[in-house]
Short mmCIF file of C-alpha atoms in Angstrom, two decimals:
data_model
loop_
_atom_site.label_atom_id
_atom_site.label_comp_id
_atom_site.label_asym_id
_atom_site.label_seq_id
_atom_site.Cartn_x
_atom_site.Cartn_y
_atom_site.Cartn_z
CA UNK A 1008 -27.56 -14.04 19.45
CA UNK A 1009 -26.09 -13.82 23.39
CA UNK A 1010 -25.06 -10.63 23.47
CA UNK A 1011 -20.99 -10.98 24.88
CA UNK A 1012 -20.04 -7.10 26.19
CA UNK A 1013 -22.65 -5.23 28.05
CA UNK A 1014 -21.45 -1.95 26.92
CA UNK A 1015 -18.59 -1.96 24.92
CA UNK A 1016 -17.22 0.27 21.38
CA UNK A 1017 -16.68 0.14 18.16
CA UNK A 1018 -13.60 1.74 16.70
CA UNK A 1019 -12.84 3.79 12.92
CA UNK A 1020 -9.26 4.52 13.39
CA UNK A 1021 -7.90 7.46 10.68
CA UNK A 1022 -4.88 8.79 10.14
CA UNK A 1023 -5.92 12.25 11.85
CA UNK A 1024 -9.24 11.31 13.25
CA UNK A 1025 -11.42 8.59 14.99
CA UNK A 1026 -14.67 8.02 15.24
CA UNK A 1027 -16.02 5.95 18.26
CA UNK A 1028 -19.82 4.56 19.16
CA UNK A 1029 -20.49 3.12 22.09
CA UNK A 1030 -22.83 0.23 22.59
CA UNK A 1031 -24.89 -0.04 25.87
CA UNK A 1032 -27.36 -3.18 26.25
CA UNK A 1033 -29.44 -2.52 29.73
CA UNK A 1034 -33.30 -3.25 28.93
CA UNK A 1035 -34.11 -6.14 26.80
CA UNK A 1036 -32.15 -6.79 23.68
CA UNK A 1037 -32.53 -3.38 21.67
CA UNK A 1038 -29.33 -1.37 22.40
CA UNK A 1039 -28.36 2.42 23.07
CA UNK A 1040 -25.42 4.08 20.70
CA UNK A 1041 -23.44 7.42 21.30
CA UNK A 1042 -21.04 8.10 18.64
CA UNK A 1043 -18.43 10.33 18.84
CA UNK A 1044 -15.70 11.73 17.27
CA UNK A 1045 -11.44 12.22 18.11
CA UNK A 1046 -8.36 13.29 16.37
CA UNK A 1047 -5.75 10.70 16.99
CA UNK A 1048 -3.76 13.10 18.96
CA UNK A 1049 -1.70 12.19 22.37
CA UNK A 1050 -4.57 15.41 24.14
CA UNK A 1051 -7.97 14.37 22.36
CA UNK A 1052 -6.51 10.54 22.40
CA UNK A 1053 -7.16 10.55 26.40
CA UNK A 1054 -9.89 12.98 26.80
CA UNK A 1055 -11.55 9.40 24.18
CA UNK A 1056 -11.01 7.16 27.24
CA UNK A 1057 -11.89 9.52 29.87
CA UNK A 1058 -15.30 9.16 27.55
CA UNK A 1059 -14.94 5.37 28.00
CA UNK A 1060 -14.43 5.45 31.45
CA UNK A 1061 -17.26 7.96 31.92
CA UNK A 1062 -19.32 5.89 30.46
CA UNK A 1063 -17.68 2.63 32.13
CA UNK A 1064 -16.80 1.09 28.75
CA UNK A 1065 -13.61 -1.23 28.88
CA UNK A 1066 -13.80 -3.00 26.63
CA UNK A 1067 -13.42 -1.34 22.86
CA UNK A 1068 -12.71 -3.42 19.28
CA UNK A 1069 -10.50 -1.80 16.27
CA UNK A 1070 -9.80 -2.31 12.38
CA UNK A 1071 -5.92 -2.93 12.35
CA UNK A 1072 -6.01 -0.29 9.40
CA UNK A 1073 -1.97 0.30 8.31
CA UNK A 1074 -0.37 1.36 11.64
CA UNK A 1075 -2.50 4.31 12.65
CA UNK A 1076 -4.22 1.45 15.06
CA UNK A 1077 -0.96 1.73 17.25
CA UNK A 1078 -1.00 5.19 18.56
CA UNK A 1079 -4.70 4.54 19.52
CA UNK A 1080 -3.90 1.05 21.25
CA UNK A 1081 -0.50 2.26 22.84
CA UNK A 1082 -2.88 4.78 25.02
CA UNK A 1083 -5.61 2.48 25.33
CA UNK A 1084 -3.24 -0.20 26.54
CA UNK A 1085 -2.03 2.82 29.36
CA UNK A 1086 -5.04 3.38 30.43
CA UNK A 1087 -6.15 -0.14 31.42
CA UNK A 1088 -8.70 -0.34 27.91
CA UNK A 1089 -9.29 -3.99 27.33
CA UNK A 1090 -8.48 -3.42 23.18
CA UNK A 1091 -9.76 -6.34 20.58
CA UNK A 1092 -7.67 -5.47 17.49
CA UNK A 1093 -9.86 -7.23 14.74
CA UNK A 1094 -8.28 -8.12 10.87
CA UNK A 1095 -10.48 -6.38 8.29
CA UNK A 1096 -12.20 -8.75 6.99
CA UNK A 1097 -13.84 -10.20 9.43
CA UNK A 1098 -15.43 -6.51 9.42
CA UNK A 1099 -15.74 -6.12 5.41
CA UNK A 1100 -17.19 -10.21 5.29
CA UNK A 1101 -21.37 -8.43 4.97
CA UNK A 1102 -22.26 -6.37 1.78
CA UNK A 1103 -23.08 -3.32 2.61
CA UNK A 1104 -22.22 -2.21 6.09
CA UNK A 1105 -18.50 -1.36 5.30
CA UNK A 1106 -18.32 2.59 4.32
CA UNK A 1107 -16.90 5.65 6.74
CA UNK A 1108 -20.13 6.63 7.54
CA UNK A 1109 -21.07 3.50 9.79
CA UNK A 1110 -17.83 1.72 9.82
CA UNK A 1111 -17.45 2.47 14.34
CA UNK A 1112 -21.15 1.44 14.56
CA UNK A 1113 -20.49 -1.62 12.46
CA UNK A 1114 -17.67 -3.03 14.45
CA UNK A 1115 -18.65 -2.54 17.59
CA UNK A 1116 -22.68 -4.00 16.88
CA UNK A 1117 -19.87 -7.45 15.77
CA UNK A 1118 -18.16 -6.96 18.16
CA UNK A 1119 -20.68 -6.79 21.05
CA UNK A 1120 -22.68 -10.29 19.54
CA UNK A 1121 -18.91 -12.28 20.07
CA UNK A 1122 -18.30 -12.18 16.25
CA UNK A 1123 -14.73 -10.64 15.49
CA UNK A 1124 -12.06 -12.78 16.74
CA UNK A 1125 -9.34 -10.34 18.39
CA UNK A 1126 -5.66 -10.79 16.22
CA UNK A 1127 -2.82 -11.67 18.70
CA UNK A 1128 -0.89 -8.60 19.67
CA UNK A 1129 2.17 -9.46 21.66
CA UNK A 1130 3.59 -6.78 25.22
CA UNK A 1131 5.14 -4.29 24.50
CA UNK A 1132 8.94 -5.33 25.16
CA UNK A 1133 8.19 -8.23 22.41
CA UNK A 1134 6.42 -5.31 20.05
CA UNK A 1135 9.74 -3.76 20.42
CA UNK A 1136 12.12 -6.31 20.23
CA UNK A 1137 10.38 -6.78 17.08
CA UNK A 1138 10.68 -3.66 15.36
CA UNK A 1139 14.52 -4.75 15.82
CA UNK A 1140 14.29 -7.95 14.24
CA UNK A 1141 12.28 -7.23 11.51
CA UNK A 1142 14.76 -3.80 10.39
CA UNK A 1143 17.53 -6.04 11.21
CA UNK A 1144 15.75 -8.91 8.86
CA UNK A 1145 15.66 -5.19 5.62
CA UNK A 1146 18.98 -4.75 6.40
CA UNK A 1147 19.97 -8.85 5.60
CA UNK A 1148 17.88 -8.18 2.41
CA UNK A 1149 19.83 -4.95 1.24
CA UNK A 1150 22.82 -6.12 2.20
CA UNK A 1151 22.36 -9.30 -0.52
CA UNK A 1152 20.94 -7.12 -2.44
CA UNK A 1153 24.41 -5.01 -2.93
CA UNK A 1154 26.39 -8.27 -3.08
CA UNK A 1155 24.66 -9.16 -6.23
CA UNK A 1156 24.91 -6.10 -7.15
CA UNK A 1157 28.37 -5.65 -6.57
CA UNK A 1158 29.26 -9.01 -8.41
CA UNK A 1159 26.55 -8.33 -11.04
CA UNK A 1160 29.21 -5.10 -12.23
CA UNK A 1161 31.74 -7.48 -12.23
CA UNK A 1162 30.29 -9.64 -14.58
CA UNK A 1163 29.52 -6.40 -17.20
CA UNK A 1164 32.55 -5.48 -16.87
CA UNK A 1165 34.27 -9.13 -18.59
CA UNK A 1166 35.41 -10.05 -15.09
CA UNK A 1167 34.32 -13.85 -14.26
CA UNK A 1168 35.88 -14.33 -11.09
CA UNK A 1169 32.97 -15.40 -10.04
CA UNK A 1170 33.32 -18.72 -11.92
CA UNK A 1171 36.52 -19.25 -10.21
CA UNK A 1172 36.25 -18.10 -6.57
CA UNK A 1173 33.55 -20.48 -4.40
CA UNK A 1174 32.96 -16.60 -2.36
CA UNK A 1175 33.14 -13.65 -4.08
CA UNK A 1176 33.71 -11.36 -0.70
CA UNK A 1177 35.97 -14.31 0.62
CA UNK A 1178 39.72 -12.87 1.75
CA UNK A 1179 41.52 -13.52 -1.56
CA UNK A 1180 38.64 -12.78 -3.99
CA UNK A 1181 38.15 -9.24 -1.88
CA UNK A 1182 41.82 -8.14 -2.42
CA UNK A 1183 41.21 -8.74 -5.76
CA UNK A 1184 38.55 -6.90 -6.49
CA UNK A 1185 39.54 -3.92 -4.29
CA UNK A 1186 42.59 -4.23 -6.44
CA UNK A 1187 40.72 -4.36 -9.64
CA UNK A 1188 38.20 -1.20 -9.12
CA UNK A 1189 41.61 0.93 -7.25
CA UNK A 1190 43.56 3.06 -9.77
CA UNK A 1191 46.43 1.68 -10.46
CA UNK A 1192 47.31 -0.70 -13.97
CA UNK A 1193 46.89 -3.85 -13.41
CA UNK A 1194 49.93 -6.19 -12.50
CA UNK A 1195 49.51 -9.87 -12.62
CA UNK A 1196 52.15 -11.21 -10.27
CA UNK A 1197 50.18 -8.41 -7.94
CA UNK A 1198 47.13 -10.39 -8.64
CA UNK A 1199 49.01 -13.15 -7.87
CA UNK A 1200 50.82 -12.42 -4.78
CA UNK A 1201 46.90 -11.09 -3.28
CA UNK A 1202 46.34 -15.32 -3.92
CA UNK A 1203 45.66 -17.05 -0.19
CA UNK A 1204 45.49 -20.25 1.09
CA UNK A 1205 44.42 -23.46 -1.55
CA UNK A 1206 43.28 -20.68 -4.29
CA UNK A 1207 46.93 -19.69 -4.92
CA UNK A 1208 46.75 -23.04 -7.16
CA UNK A 1209 43.88 -22.28 -9.61
CA UNK A 1210 46.77 -18.68 -9.95
CA UNK A 1211 46.42 -19.35 -13.13
CA UNK A 1212 42.56 -19.28 -13.53
CA UNK A 1213 42.27 -16.11 -12.04
CA UNK A 1214 43.89 -14.49 -14.35
CA UNK A 1215 42.52 -16.06 -17.07
CA UNK A 1216 38.83 -15.37 -16.27
CA UNK A 1217 40.39 -11.59 -15.58
CA UNK A 1218 42.17 -11.26 -19.04
CA UNK A 1219 40.96 -9.21 -21.69
CA UNK A 1220 38.73 -7.01 -18.67
CA UNK A 1221 37.52 -3.69 -19.40
CA UNK A 1222 36.08 -1.32 -16.60
CA UNK A 1223 36.09 2.35 -17.16
CA UNK A 1224 36.42 5.06 -14.88
CA UNK A 1225 32.98 6.36 -13.94
CA UNK A 1226 31.69 1.95 -13.66
CA UNK A 1227 34.62 1.74 -10.88
CA UNK A 1228 33.16 4.60 -9.29
CA UNK A 1229 29.79 3.33 -9.42
CA UNK A 1230 31.51 -0.37 -7.71
CA UNK A 1231 33.54 1.98 -4.96
CA UNK A 1232 30.23 3.60 -4.08
CA UNK A 1233 28.73 0.10 -3.29
CA UNK A 1234 31.06 -1.06 -1.29
CA UNK A 1235 30.74 0.86 0.66
CA UNK A 1236 26.85 0.80 0.97
CA UNK A 1237 27.45 -2.93 2.04
CA UNK A 1238 30.62 -1.65 4.28
CA UNK A 1239 27.52 0.58 5.55
CA UNK A 1240 25.21 -2.09 6.00
CA UNK A 1241 27.70 -4.34 7.87
CA UNK A 1242 28.17 -1.91 10.44
CA UNK A 1243 24.32 -1.17 10.68
CA UNK A 1244 24.03 -4.67 11.11
CA UNK A 1245 26.30 -4.38 13.86
CA UNK A 1246 24.69 -2.26 15.85
CA UNK A 1247 21.12 -3.70 15.79
CA UNK A 1248 22.43 -6.61 16.92
CA UNK A 1249 24.31 -5.35 19.61
CA UNK A 1250 20.79 -3.84 21.20
CA UNK A 1251 19.35 -6.66 20.52
CA UNK A 1252 20.88 -8.74 22.94
CA UNK A 1253 20.38 -6.44 25.05
CA UNK A 1254 17.06 -6.94 24.83
CA UNK A 1255 17.06 -10.45 25.43
CA UNK A 1256 19.01 -10.62 28.16
CA UNK A 1257 15.95 -11.92 30.42
CA UNK A 1258 15.00 -14.48 27.94
CA UNK A 1259 18.73 -15.96 27.06
CA UNK A 1260 17.13 -19.40 29.20
CA UNK A 1261 14.99 -19.38 26.26
CA UNK A 1262 17.11 -19.12 23.81
CA UNK A 1263 18.87 -21.56 24.84
CA UNK A 1264 16.36 -23.56 25.33
CA UNK A 1265 14.73 -22.89 21.55
CA UNK A 1266 18.62 -23.57 19.83
CA UNK A 1267 18.55 -27.48 21.22
CA UNK A 1268 16.35 -27.67 18.18
CA UNK A 1269 17.89 -28.85 15.07
CA UNK A 1270 18.67 -26.35 12.29
CA UNK A 1271 17.99 -23.14 14.58
CA UNK A 1272 20.54 -20.88 15.92
CA UNK A 1273 20.31 -18.11 18.30
CA UNK A 1274 19.39 -15.83 15.59
CA UNK A 1275 16.66 -17.55 14.62
CA UNK A 1276 15.75 -18.59 17.77
CA UNK A 1277 15.17 -14.26 19.49
CA UNK A 1278 13.53 -14.21 16.14
CA UNK A 1279 10.42 -16.65 16.78
CA UNK A 1280 10.86 -14.91 20.42
CA UNK A 1281 9.88 -11.24 18.52
CA UNK A 1282 7.21 -12.69 16.49
CA UNK A 1283 5.83 -15.07 19.22
CA UNK A 1284 5.93 -14.14 21.91
CA UNK A 1285 6.67 -15.78 25.86
CA UNK A 1286 3.23 -16.74 26.33
CA UNK A 1287 2.01 -20.04 24.40
CA UNK A 1288 -1.32 -19.85 26.99
CA UNK A 1289 -2.13 -17.09 23.91
CA UNK A 1290 -2.98 -19.59 21.16
CA UNK A 1291 -4.21 -21.96 22.80
CA UNK A 1292 -2.42 -24.95 20.86
CA UNK A 1293 0.14 -25.42 18.32
CA UNK A 1294 -2.70 -26.06 15.74
CA UNK A 1295 -3.86 -22.60 15.78
CA UNK A 1296 -0.15 -21.61 16.21
CA UNK A 1297 1.24 -22.98 13.05
CA UNK A 1298 -2.29 -21.50 11.15
CA UNK A 1299 -1.60 -17.85 12.75
CA UNK A 1300 2.16 -18.52 10.92
CA UNK A 1301 0.78 -19.66 7.21
CA UNK A 1302 1.80 -22.96 7.58
CA UNK A 1303 -1.39 -24.79 7.88
CA UNK A 1304 -2.80 -26.41 4.21
CA UNK A 1305 -5.87 -24.93 2.85
CA UNK A 1306 -9.07 -26.44 3.53
CA UNK A 1307 -11.49 -26.15 0.79
CA UNK A 1308 -13.56 -29.22 -1.10
CA UNK A 1309 -17.03 -29.11 -2.39
CA UNK A 1310 -18.59 -32.16 -4.00
CA UNK A 1311 -15.98 -34.56 -2.99
CA UNK A 1312 -13.30 -32.42 -4.84
CA UNK A 1313 -9.97 -30.58 -3.01
CA UNK A 1314 -9.57 -27.83 -4.66
CA UNK A 1315 -6.67 -25.92 -3.28
CA UNK A 1316 -4.46 -26.90 -0.34
CA UNK A 1317 -1.95 -24.28 -0.49
CA UNK A 1318 -0.78 -22.22 2.33
CA UNK A 1319 -2.08 -19.02 3.91
CA UNK A 1320 0.36 -15.82 3.38
CA UNK A 1321 0.40 -15.49 6.82
CA UNK A 1322 3.38 -14.80 8.76
CA UNK A 1323 5.73 -13.12 6.96
CA UNK A 1324 8.34 -12.57 8.86
CA UNK A 1325 8.17 -15.77 10.97
CA UNK A 1326 7.66 -18.62 8.34
CA UNK A 1327 10.83 -17.27 6.10
CA UNK A 1328 13.02 -18.14 9.73
CA UNK A 1329 10.96 -20.99 10.11
CA UNK A 1330 11.91 -22.34 6.63
CA UNK A 1331 15.40 -21.30 7.14
CA UNK A 1332 15.24 -23.33 10.16
CA UNK A 1333 13.91 -27.05 8.12
CA UNK A 1334 16.50 -26.41 5.46
CA UNK A 1335 19.69 -26.53 8.28
CA UNK A 1336 17.69 -29.60 9.91
CA UNK A 1337 17.24 -31.37 7.21
CA UNK A 1338 21.07 -31.58 6.93
CA UNK A 1339 21.52 -31.46 10.81
CA UNK A 1340 24.57 -34.23 11.42
CA UNK A 1341 23.74 -34.02 15.33
CA UNK A 1342 20.17 -35.44 14.47
CA UNK A 1343 18.63 -37.22 11.94
CA UNK A 1344 14.69 -36.79 12.90
CA UNK A 1345 13.79 -33.90 10.78
CA UNK A 1346 16.05 -35.53 7.91
CA UNK A 1347 14.71 -39.43 8.03
CA UNK A 1348 10.76 -36.70 8.60
CA UNK A 1349 11.91 -34.49 5.43
CA UNK A 1350 12.57 -38.02 2.60
CA UNK A 1351 9.49 -39.45 3.30
CA UNK A 1352 7.52 -36.32 3.14
CA UNK A 1353 9.60 -35.37 0.16
CA UNK A 1354 8.10 -38.93 -2.10
CA UNK A 1355 5.14 -38.32 -2.14
CA UNK A 1356 4.44 -34.64 -1.99
CA UNK A 1357 8.00 -32.86 -3.43
CA UNK A 1358 9.97 -31.25 -1.78
CA UNK A 1359 8.81 -28.44 -1.49
CA UNK A 1360 5.85 -29.18 0.96
CA UNK A 1361 8.32 -31.72 3.08
CA UNK A 1362 9.78 -27.97 3.52
CA UNK A 1363 6.55 -26.51 4.77
CA UNK A 1364 5.84 -29.92 6.38
CA UNK A 1365 8.83 -30.01 8.36
CA UNK A 1366 9.19 -26.01 9.89
CA UNK A 1367 5.59 -26.48 10.61
CA UNK A 1368 6.75 -29.75 13.11
CA UNK A 1369 9.80 -26.99 14.08
CA UNK A 1370 6.80 -24.88 15.36
CA UNK A 1371 5.24 -27.48 17.19
CA UNK A 1372 7.90 -28.17 18.86
CA UNK A 1373 8.40 -25.09 20.11
CA UNK A 1374 4.30 -24.77 20.87
CA UNK A 1375 5.73 -27.82 23.52
CA UNK A 1376 9.07 -26.56 24.59
CA UNK A 1377 7.85 -22.88 25.61
CA UNK A 1378 5.20 -24.13 27.84
CA UNK A 1379 6.43 -26.95 29.04
CA UNK A 1380 9.77 -26.00 29.69
CA UNK A 1381 11.15 -29.25 28.42
CA UNK A 1382 14.57 -29.46 26.06
CA UNK A 1383 13.73 -31.15 22.70
CA UNK A 1384 12.64 -34.89 22.63
CA UNK A 1385 11.73 -35.99 19.55
CA UNK A 1386 9.76 -39.04 21.26
CA UNK A 1387 7.68 -36.67 22.45
CA UNK A 1388 6.53 -33.61 20.27
CA UNK A 1389 5.13 -36.60 18.10
CA UNK A 1390 1.99 -36.90 20.52
CA UNK A 1391 1.42 -32.74 21.19
CA UNK A 1392 -1.90 -32.49 20.75
CA UNK A 1393 -2.57 -35.53 19.25
CA UNK A 1394 -6.42 -36.99 19.09
CA UNK A 1395 -6.55 -40.14 21.25
CA UNK A 1396 -7.53 -42.78 18.47
CA UNK A 1397 -4.50 -41.32 16.20
CA UNK A 1398 -2.48 -42.02 19.88
CA UNK A 1399 -2.97 -45.57 19.51
CA UNK A 1400 -2.89 -45.95 16.09
CA UNK A 1401 0.56 -44.27 15.93
CA UNK A 1402 2.11 -46.93 19.30
CA UNK A 1403 -0.01 -49.88 17.38
CA UNK A 1404 2.29 -48.72 13.87
CA UNK A 1405 5.84 -48.28 15.68
CA UNK A 1406 5.10 -52.23 18.02
CA UNK A 1407 4.99 -53.32 14.71
CA UNK A 1408 7.44 -51.56 13.51
CA UNK A 1409 9.70 -52.49 16.44
CA UNK A 1410 8.51 -56.47 16.09
CA UNK A 1411 9.64 -57.10 12.32
CA UNK A 1412 12.72 -55.37 13.33
CA UNK A 1413 13.44 -57.77 15.56
CA UNK A 1414 12.17 -60.64 13.71
CA UNK A 1415 14.70 -59.32 10.77
CA UNK A 1416 17.49 -60.03 13.75
CA UNK A 1417 16.47 -63.37 14.20
CA UNK A 1418 14.93 -62.86 17.69
CA UNK A 1419 11.26 -64.49 19.01
CA UNK A 1420 8.97 -61.84 19.61
CA UNK A 1421 6.51 -63.62 22.56
#
């Protein structure tokens, strides 16, 4: 095999120490190894960088082991050393070479021959933005859990208010639930006075859903605690939003560009930018980006039989955002492009696969728009990364459909 990196270093990272092996290929093919151990404290990491510079080694490779690789990567990035972060599956493929005593040597040997593809690591500002958007996602999930917990607390106390109102956290429903968990005695007339707008017409149904309820003091106390925690989480989300908006001021033009896609709002656009960054050249093509995001069907065929076409588990934070955008896009009244695509695919493959297909189309559109800086245009997006043979087939099919349409309208096509 061809030696890609004549001088490189493989790093085996642990919580409190790392082991680095510098591999030098100078004369012939037989490499020379230098192995050394350092702690993961900052002063020792700088000493590790000095050791690399002294040996003229500017290319290193290490596994993405939990979060332990991040402090090492920060120092290496600061000292101008080109770092490749490898997925552990690429260095565990061959049995018998994966143990702590020879990890760094094995990683270096694979990296020296160019057998370890690097993972996508965005710039530092995007990584910081990603931390905020992912924390916001967790807070929103926590808020949803607390809402369900609060609503279930009333259900077990024989309050069926959620069967009458459409939103248990609307103005009228919130006023009634606050009144029920207060220390005041229940008064039907006062309860009816809390209803607003169209819910006043359902006053009898509201009273029937509450009549005969039984809430003890301890249950009320628990509901108040859950409600206070829900309010606290809402305030935290507002603080995180303020921080995010101040961080994305320089990307306002790109956010506005992404918001032209049906189904994508401001929060979704910020999440997408925080996950994939702003430089699409790091992915090379929209197909690689979709594969990285976990939106590409599996390719597992043997003896003419397709065993599985499941998508991968990648894109833990990006994929849910795109699926949510896809659900909104197929219901959009402004543009019917994705709705028609969804209907055609869902007839053949089912609704779930159709939504994943729409999510992939949206990500392909994002790649094209961020690469060219153009607004969303579905007629151009159909030809992104399309082979010439497939382009010709698509054009001929479109011509046949247009000809058939004109003939049905009673026009003669020459």
